[in-house]
Coordinates of C-alpha atoms in Angstrom, one line a residue:
Chain K
M134 CA 20.6 15.0 120.9
E135 CA 22.5 12.2 122.6
A136 CA 21.0 8.7 122.2
P137 CA 18.7 7.8 125.1
I138 CA 18.9 4.2 124.1
A139 CA 22.0 2.7 125.7
G140 CA 22.2 0.1 123.0
H141 CA 23.0 2.6 120.3
C142 CA 26.7 2.3 121.1
G143 CA 29.3 1.4 118.6
P144 CA 30.5 -2.1 118.0
R145 CA 32.6 -2.0 121.2
G146 CA 31.2 -5.0 122.9
S147 CA 29.5 -6.7 120.1
A148 CA 32.5 -7.2 117.9
M149 CA 34.1 -9.4 120.5
A150 CA 31.1 -11.5 121.3
A151 CA 29.7 -11.8 117.8
P152 CA 32.4 -13.8 116.0
G153 CA 32.6 -16.4 118.8
Q154 CA 28.8 -16.9 118.6
R155 CA 28.5 -17.0 114.9
A156 CA 31.6 -19.0 114.3
A157 CA 29.7 -22.1 115.4
A158 CA 26.6 -21.2 113.5
G159 CA 28.1 -19.4 110.5
W160 CA 30.6 -21.7 108.9
G161 CA 29.6 -25.0 107.4
R162 CA 26.7 -25.3 105.0
R163 CA 24.2 -22.5 105.4
L164 CA 20.6 -22.6 104.6
C165 CA 18.7 -19.5 103.6
T166 CA 16.0 -20.1 106.2
A167 CA 16.8 -19.2 109.8
A168 CA 17.7 -22.7 110.9
A169 CA 20.8 -21.6 112.8
P170 CA 20.3 -18.9 115.4
R171 CA 21.1 -15.5 113.9
P172 CA 21.2 -12.9 116.6
W173 CA 21.6 -10.0 114.3
R174 CA 18.7 -8.6 112.3
L175 CA 19.7 -7.2 108.9
F176 CA 18.5 -4.0 107.4
G177 CA 19.3 -2.5 104.1
A178 CA 19.5 1.3 104.0
L179 CA 19.8 3.6 101.1
C180 CA 21.8 6.8 100.8
L181 CA 20.1 8.5 97.8
L182 CA 22.2 11.3 96.5
R183 CA 21.1 14.1 94.2
L184 CA 24.2 15.1 92.3
P185 CA 25.2 18.8 92.0
R186 CA 23.7 20.7 89.1
I187 CA 26.1 23.7 89.1
T188 CA 29.8 24.1 89.7
Q189 CA 31.1 25.1 93.1
P190 CA 32.4 28.6 93.5
L191 CA 36.2 28.9 93.1
R192 CA 38.2 29.3 96.3
R193 CA 40.6 32.3 96.7
E194 CA 43.7 30.5 95.6
E195 CA 41.9 29.0 92.6
E196 CA 40.7 32.4 91.5
E197 CA 44.1 34.0 91.8
M198 CA 45.6 31.1 89.8
A199 CA 42.9 31.4 87.1
A200 CA 43.6 35.1 86.7
L201 CA 47.3 34.4 86.4
M202 CA 46.8 31.7 83.9
G203 CA 44.7 34.0 81.8
Q204 CA 47.4 36.7 81.9
I205 CA 50.1 34.3 80.9
E206 CA 48.0 33.0 78.0
L207 CA 47.4 36.5 76.8
E208 CA 51.1 37.3 76.9
K209 CA 52.1 34.3 75.0
S210 CA 49.4 34.7 72.3
R211 CA 49.4 36.4 68.9
Y212 CA 46.9 38.8 67.6
S213 CA 43.8 37.3 66.1
D214 CA 42.2 38.5 62.8
H215 CA 39.6 40.5 64.7
E216 CA 42.2 42.3 66.8
I217 CA 44.3 43.1 63.7
R218 CA 41.2 44.6 62.1
K219 CA 40.5 46.6 65.2
L220 CA 44.0 48.0 65.3
E221 CA 44.0 48.9 61.6
E222 CA 40.7 50.7 62.0
E223 CA 42.0 52.6 65.0
E224 CA 45.0 53.7 63.0
Q225 CA 42.8 54.9 60.1
L226 CA 40.6 56.8 62.5
K227 CA 43.6 58.5 64.0
R228 CA 45.1 59.4 60.6
R229 CA 41.8 60.8 59.5
K230 CA 41.4 62.9 62.6
E231 CA 45.0 64.2 62.4
S232 CA 45.0 65.1 58.7
M233 CA 41.2 65.7 58.3
Y234 CA 40.6 63.3 55.4
D235 CA 36.9 64.1 55.1
D236 CA 36.3 63.1 51.5
D237 CA 38.7 60.3 51.2
E238 CA 36.3 57.5 52.2
G239 CA 33.1 59.2 51.0
P240 CA 30.4 60.1 53.4
G241 CA 27.8 57.8 51.8
K242 CA 29.8 54.6 52.5
T243 CA 29.1 53.1 55.8
V244 CA 31.8 50.8 57.1
I245 CA 31.1 48.5 60.0
M246 CA 34.0 48.8 62.4
A247 CA 35.2 46.1 64.6
Q248 CA 34.4 48.2 67.6
D249 CA 30.8 48.4 66.6
L250 CA 30.6 44.7 66.3
E251 CA 32.0 44.3 69.8
D252 CA 29.5 46.7 71.2
K253 CA 26.7 44.9 69.4
W254 CA 27.8 41.6 71.0
E255 CA 28.1 43.1 74.4
Q256 CA 24.5 44.4 74.1
K257 CA 23.2 41.0 73.1
L258 CA 25.0 39.4 76.1
L259 CA 23.4 41.9 78.5
Q260 CA 20.0 41.1 77.2
F261 CA 20.2 37.5 78.2
K262 CA 19.4 36.8 81.8
A263 CA 20.6 33.4 83.2
A264 CA 18.9 31.6 86.1
S265 CA 20.3 32.5 89.4
R266 CA 22.6 30.2 91.2
I267 CA 21.0 30.7 94.5
T268 CA 17.4 29.6 94.4
D269 CA 14.4 30.6 96.4
A270 CA 14.6 27.4 98.4
D271 CA 18.1 28.4 99.4
K272 CA 17.0 31.8 100.6
N273 CA 14.1 30.4 102.6
N274 CA 15.9 27.3 103.7
I275 CA 13.2 25.0 102.6
R276 CA 14.9 21.7 103.3
T277 CA 12.2 19.5 101.7
S278 CA 12.8 20.8 98.2
L279 CA 15.3 19.4 95.8
N280 CA 16.2 22.8 94.4
R281 CA 18.4 24.0 97.2
K282 CA 22.2 23.9 97.4
L283 CA 22.6 23.2 93.7
D284 CA 26.3 22.9 94.0
S285 CA 26.5 20.1 96.5
N286 CA 25.2 16.6 97.0
L287 CA 21.9 16.3 98.7
M288 CA 20.9 13.2 100.7
L289 CA 17.4 11.9 101.6
L290 CA 16.6 11.6 105.3
V291 CA 13.4 10.2 106.6
K292 CA 11.8 10.0 110.0
Q293 CA 11.4 6.4 111.0
K294 CA 10.1 4.6 114.1
I295 CA 12.7 2.4 115.7
G296 CA 11.5 0.6 118.8
N297 CA 9.5 3.3 120.4
Q298 CA 11.4 6.2 119.1
E299 CA 11.0 8.4 116.1
L300 CA 14.4 9.1 114.6
W301 CA 15.8 10.8 111.5
L302 CA 17.6 8.1 109.5
L303 CA 18.6 7.2 106.0
P304 CA 15.6 5.2 104.7
Q305 CA 16.0 1.6 105.6
A306 CA 13.9 -1.6 105.4
E307 CA 14.3 -4.9 107.1
W308 CA 15.9 -7.7 105.1
Q309 CA 13.5 -10.5 104.1
A310 CA 14.6 -14.0 103.2
G311 CA 15.1 -14.6 99.5
E312 CA 16.3 -11.2 98.5
T313 CA 19.7 -9.6 98.3
L314 CA 20.6 -6.6 100.5
R315 CA 20.6 -4.3 97.4
S316 CA 17.0 -5.3 96.7
T317 CA 16.2 -4.5 100.3
A318 CA 17.5 -1.0 99.7
E319 CA 15.5 -0.7 96.5
R320 CA 12.4 -1.7 98.4
A321 CA 13.2 0.9 101.0
M322 CA 13.3 3.5 98.3
A323 CA 10.0 2.3 96.8
I324 CA 8.4 2.5 100.3
F325 CA 9.4 6.0 100.9
L326 CA 9.4 7.5 97.5
G327 CA 7.1 5.5 95.3
D328 CA 7.8 3.4 92.3
H329 CA 8.4 6.0 89.7
I330 CA 11.7 7.2 90.9
Q331 CA 14.8 6.2 88.9
A332 CA 18.0 5.8 90.7
K333 CA 21.3 4.4 89.7
F334 CA 22.7 2.1 92.3
L335 CA 26.5 2.0 92.6
G336 CA 27.2 -1.6 92.6
N337 CA 26.0 -4.6 94.6
A338 CA 28.3 -4.2 97.6
P339 CA 27.4 -2.2 100.7
Y340 CA 29.3 1.0 101.3
G341 CA 29.1 1.0 105.1
L342 CA 27.7 -0.6 108.1
Y343 CA 26.1 0.4 111.4
K344 CA 25.8 -2.2 114.1
Y345 CA 24.0 -1.7 117.3
K346 CA 22.6 -3.8 120.1
F347 CA 19.1 -3.6 121.3
P348 CA 18.5 -2.3 124.8
R349 CA 18.6 -4.9 127.5
S350 CA 14.9 -5.0 127.9
I351 CA 14.3 -6.3 124.3
R352 CA 17.5 -8.2 123.9
T353 CA 17.2 -11.9 123.8
E354 CA 19.6 -14.7 122.8
D355 CA 18.2 -14.7 119.3
N356 CA 17.7 -11.0 118.9
M357 CA 20.8 -9.2 120.0
G358 CA 20.9 -6.3 117.7
A359 CA 20.7 -5.1 114.2
K360 CA 23.1 -4.5 111.4
V361 CA 22.3 -1.7 108.9
F362 CA 24.1 -2.0 105.6
F363 CA 24.2 1.2 103.6
F364 CA 24.0 1.4 99.8
K365 CA 24.6 4.4 97.7
A366 CA 22.5 5.5 94.7
F367 CA 22.4 8.5 92.4
L368 CA 19.1 10.1 91.8
Q369 CA 18.3 10.1 88.0
S370 CA 14.9 11.5 87.7
N371 CA 14.8 15.2 88.1
D372 CA 11.4 16.0 89.7
L373 CA 9.8 14.1 92.5
S374 CA 6.2 15.4 91.9
Q375 CA 5.1 11.8 91.4
A376 CA 6.7 10.6 94.6
E377 CA 4.2 9.8 97.4
L378 CA 6.2 10.7 100.4
K379 CA 4.3 9.4 103.4
E380 CA 6.6 10.3 106.3
D381 CA 8.6 13.4 107.0
Y382 CA 11.5 13.7 104.8
L383 CA 14.4 16.1 104.2
W384 CA 17.1 16.7 101.6
V385 CA 20.3 17.7 103.4
T386 CA 24.0 18.1 102.6
K387 CA 26.8 16.4 104.4
D388 CA 27.4 19.3 106.7
E389 CA 23.8 19.5 107.8
L390 CA 23.7 15.8 108.7
G391 CA 25.1 16.5 112.1
G392 CA 21.9 18.3 113.1
Y393 CA 19.8 15.3 112.5
L394 CA 21.7 12.1 113.1
K395 CA 22.9 10.5 116.2
S396 CA 26.7 10.7 116.8
E397 CA 27.6 7.1 116.3
Y398 CA 25.4 6.7 113.3
L399 CA 26.7 9.9 111.9
K400 CA 30.3 8.7 112.3
K401 CA 29.6 5.6 110.3
V402 CA 27.7 7.5 107.6
N403 CA 30.4 10.1 107.3
Q404 CA 33.0 7.5 106.5
F405 CA 31.5 6.6 103.1
L406 CA 30.4 10.1 102.1
L407 CA 32.9 12.0 100.0
D408 CA 33.4 15.6 101.0
L409 CA 31.7 17.5 98.3
Chain S
M243 CA 67.9 -7.5 9.6
L244 CA 67.9 -6.8 5.8
A245 CA 71.5 -8.1 5.4
A246 CA 70.7 -11.3 7.3
A247 CA 67.7 -12.0 5.2
I248 CA 69.7 -11.6 2.0
R249 CA 72.5 -13.9 3.3
R250 CA 70.1 -16.7 4.3
L251 CA 68.4 -16.9 0.9
G252 CA 71.7 -17.2 -0.8
G253 CA 71.4 -13.6 -1.8
A254 CA 70.0 -13.5 -5.3
C255 CA 70.3 -9.9 -5.8
A256 CA 71.1 -7.0 -3.6
A257 CA 67.6 -5.8 -3.7
P258 CA 67.0 -2.2 -3.0
G259 CA 65.7 -1.4 0.4
G260 CA 62.0 -0.9 -0.4
A261 CA 61.5 -3.8 -2.7
W262 CA 63.0 -6.6 -0.6
L263 CA 59.7 -8.3 -0.1
S264 CA 59.0 -8.8 -3.8
S265 CA 62.5 -10.1 -4.5
W266 CA 62.0 -12.9 -1.9
L267 CA 58.7 -14.2 -3.2
P268 CA 58.8 -14.6 -7.0
Q269 CA 56.5 -17.5 -7.5
T270 CA 53.9 -17.7 -4.8
V271 CA 52.1 -14.4 -5.2
Q272 CA 48.7 -16.0 -5.8
F273 CA 47.6 -17.2 -2.4
R274 CA 49.0 -16.4 0.9
G275 CA 47.5 -16.8 4.3
S276 CA 49.5 -13.9 5.7
H277 CA 52.3 -11.9 4.1
W278 CA 54.8 -13.9 6.1
Q279 CA 53.6 -17.3 4.9
T280 CA 55.1 -18.0 1.5
S281 CA 53.3 -21.4 0.7
L282 CA 52.4 -24.5 2.4
L283 CA 55.1 -26.5 0.7
A284 CA 57.7 -23.9 1.2
F285 CA 57.0 -23.9 4.9
K286 CA 60.5 -24.8 5.9
A287 CA 62.0 -22.2 3.6
S288 CA 59.9 -19.6 5.4
L289 CA 61.1 -20.9 8.8
P290 CA 64.0 -18.5 9.0
M291 CA 61.6 -15.7 8.3
R292 CA 59.6 -16.6 11.4
V293 CA 62.7 -16.1 13.5
Q294 CA 62.4 -12.3 13.3
P295 CA 58.7 -12.1 14.2
K296 CA 59.3 -14.7 16.9
K297 CA 62.1 -12.6 18.4
K298 CA 59.8 -9.7 18.4
K299 CA 57.0 -11.6 20.1
K300 CA 59.3 -13.1 22.7
V301 CA 61.0 -9.9 23.4
D302 CA 57.7 -8.2 23.5
I303 CA 56.0 -10.7 25.7
K304 CA 59.0 -10.8 27.9
R305 CA 59.3 -7.1 28.1
E306 CA 55.6 -6.7 28.8
Q307 CA 55.7 -9.3 31.5
A308 CA 58.7 -7.7 33.1
Q309 CA 56.9 -4.4 33.0
K310 CA 53.8 -5.8 34.5
D311 CA 55.8 -7.5 37.3
R312 CA 57.6 -4.2 38.1
M313 CA 54.3 -2.4 38.3
K314 CA 52.9 -5.1 40.6
K315 CA 55.9 -4.9 42.8
K316 CA 55.6 -1.2 43.0
I317 CA 51.9 -1.5 43.9
R318 CA 52.7 -4.0 46.6
K319 CA 55.4 -1.9 48.1
L320 CA 53.1 1.1 48.2
E321 CA 50.4 -1.0 49.9
K322 CA 52.8 -2.4 52.4
A323 CA 54.1 1.0 53.4
A324 CA 52.5 2.4 56.5
P325 CA 49.4 4.5 55.9
E326 CA 50.0 8.2 56.0
M327 CA 49.4 9.8 59.4
I328 CA 46.3 12.0 59.7
P329 CA 47.6 15.4 60.7
I330 CA 46.3 16.7 64.0
E331 CA 45.1 20.2 63.2
D332 CA 45.5 21.5 66.8
F333 CA 49.3 20.8 66.8
I334 CA 50.0 22.6 63.5
T335 CA 50.2 26.4 63.8
P336 CA 49.1 28.0 60.6
S337 CA 51.9 29.9 59.1
K338 CA 50.0 33.2 59.0
Y339 CA 50.4 33.5 62.8
S340 CA 54.2 33.6 62.6
E341 CA 54.2 36.9 60.8
S342 CA 55.9 39.7 62.7
N343 CA 52.9 42.1 62.7
R344 CA 51.0 39.5 64.8
V345 CA 53.3 39.7 67.7
R346 CA 51.7 41.4 70.7
S347 CA 53.4 44.4 72.1
L348 CA 53.1 44.5 75.8
P349 CA 55.2 46.3 78.4
P350 CA 57.8 44.1 80.0
L351 CA 57.0 42.5 83.4
S352 CA 58.3 44.4 86.5
F353 CA 60.3 42.7 89.1
E354 CA 57.4 42.7 91.6
E355 CA 55.2 41.1 89.1
T356 CA 57.6 38.2 88.5
E357 CA 58.1 37.8 92.2
R358 CA 54.3 37.7 92.8
R359 CA 53.9 35.1 90.1
V360 CA 56.6 32.8 91.4
L361 CA 55.2 33.0 94.9
L362 CA 51.7 32.3 93.7
M363 CA 52.9 29.2 91.8
K364 CA 54.5 27.9 95.0
K365 CA 51.3 28.5 97.0
W366 CA 49.3 26.8 94.3
S367 CA 51.4 23.7 94.3
L368 CA 51.0 23.5 98.1
Y369 CA 47.3 23.9 97.8
K370 CA 47.0 21.2 95.2
Q371 CA 49.2 18.9 97.2
K372 CA 46.9 19.3 100.2
Q373 CA 43.9 18.8 98.1
D374 CA 45.3 15.6 96.6
E375 CA 46.2 14.2 100.0
A376 CA 42.7 14.9 101.3
E377 CA 41.2 13.1 98.3
K378 CA 43.4 10.1 98.8
K379 CA 42.6 9.9 102.5
A380 CA 38.9 10.1 101.7
I381 CA 39.2 7.3 99.3
Q382 CA 41.0 5.2 101.8
T383 CA 38.3 5.7 104.4
L384 CA 35.8 4.8 101.8
V385 CA 37.5 1.6 100.9
A386 CA 38.0 0.7 104.6
A387 CA 34.4 1.3 105.4
Q388 CA 33.3 -0.9 102.5
Q389 CA 35.7 -3.7 103.6
E390 CA 34.4 -3.7 107.1
A391 CA 30.8 -3.9 105.8
L392 CA 31.7 -6.8 103.6
K393 CA 33.5 -8.6 106.4
E394 CA 30.5 -8.3 108.7
L395 CA 28.2 -9.4 105.9
R396 CA 30.3 -12.5 105.3
L397 CA 30.0 -13.3 109.0
E398 CA 26.3 -13.0 108.7
S399 CA 25.6 -15.0 105.5
E400 CA 27.8 -16.4 102.8
E401 CA 25.3 -16.2 100.0
L402 CA 24.4 -12.6 100.7
Y403 CA 28.1 -11.9 100.6
Q404 CA 28.5 -13.7 97.3
A405 CA 25.6 -11.7 95.9
A406 CA 27.2 -8.5 97.2
I407 CA 30.6 -9.0 95.6
K408 CA 29.1 -9.9 92.2
R409 CA 29.9 -7.4 89.4
D410 CA 27.1 -5.0 88.6
E411 CA 26.6 -5.2 84.8
G412 CA 24.3 -2.3 84.6
L413 CA 26.6 0.2 86.2
F414 CA 28.9 0.9 83.3
P415 CA 28.9 2.7 80.9
F416 CA 27.9 5.4 83.3
E417 CA 26.9 8.7 81.7
R418 CA 26.0 12.0 83.3
D419 CA 25.7 15.6 82.1
G420 CA 28.3 17.6 84.0
P421 CA 27.4 20.5 86.2
N422 CA 27.1 23.9 84.5
Y423 CA 27.6 27.4 85.8
T424 CA 24.0 28.3 86.1
P425 CA 20.9 26.0 86.5
P426 CA 18.7 25.5 83.5
L427 CA 16.3 28.5 82.8
P428 CA 12.7 27.2 83.0
G429 CA 10.8 28.0 79.8
Y430 CA 13.8 29.1 77.8
D431 CA 13.3 29.0 74.0
P432 CA 16.7 28.7 72.2
P433 CA 16.9 30.7 69.0
E434 CA 16.5 29.0 65.7
G435 CA 19.5 28.3 63.6
K436 CA 21.5 25.7 61.7
C437 CA 24.8 24.4 62.7
I438 CA 27.1 23.6 59.7
D439 CA 30.0 21.3 60.5
I440 CA 33.1 22.3 58.7
T441 CA 35.6 19.9 60.3
K442 CA 37.9 18.3 57.8
V443 CA 37.6 14.5 57.5
Y444 CA 40.7 12.6 56.5
T445 CA 40.7 9.1 55.1
Q446 CA 43.7 6.8 55.2

């Protein structure tokens, strides 16, 4: 899945040329409108994360350590009231069996033993069935549902048309004059998911950047390439039934990103995604 | 006091103890404002008699005032003293757990078991060290990526940069319900019940 467009290279050549060009145009008083030539088009992209809903399974070392800690705690502890009661009742039972004290306690008197209580609690626990940690969506690998991979972060990927190509990308929108880049990202979310989605943006600053030059056929003096600024947000609303998703979309984990994104783009995105 | 009174009056007769009052006042029995005031004309003569009640009053007043001051000082000292610390219940082991019958009786650990434990601890510390290093490295890449993005943004437009480095007021306080062991069961009806809170509340 190598990029057919040659311009999708990293900032190898552009980083050298860009500061020289923009030094003349950039510093000094800047107007919001494009009075000075700005060869880079700006995009705001959104990395919408669905946070994990269940805990991750323990690794082997963690399990061993947890078992050891439990053992040490047991060794250092004292008997609780319940355990003392249990021990005493066991002693009584043993004494009764050995010396055949039938009529001592009286047959009519029913005593609830600690062991009976424990059995009762065990029964009650077995009657309760918790939801399973691996959902149906996991088993069938339905990547469009939010209910899969409940123990890791899920990211939204949409198919967008860039130039003359359909690519899988993080949802992005072009920056328009008069808005901050964060509002561009919010607009991107509204375009792809509708207005009723609540997401908590993590700050005003972008998390990462992807810079690319347009292919030579489209490239002009004013329009060299594009810069995509990534913003991170946590998905707050739980169900997306109200979302009007127009294009193709996917919810993927960090490991599965490699199957969809281009290598350079993937490299930049991986830099600001924590390994969870 | 009786001897002094007799001496001052020029001691008419050594009156017996109980009838000393009547021996003092032969003529002015008719009208008296108080049993201490003999007559208006004999005011001066009764002056020495006021010495005794005056002494009492002075001493009384002085004594009472001294007592009140002492009480006030004590109250102020108590108030100034640091307020009593609220005991942390978790740190105080109730005494009933130190009884001997409570001690657990377990077989002593074998040599292999202690060895296994020590080796496991060492492996654990190595594991945690690697985990910590990986986390720190991830955070460093995160910060580096953000710095690069901000640098490029500044090259693009100064005001967008200023808007980006502004503090986001709505971000904190950030609340989130942590992940559980199992996902929520759809259509679960929790059993009815009342939760009675028996935590002890201390006031200072």
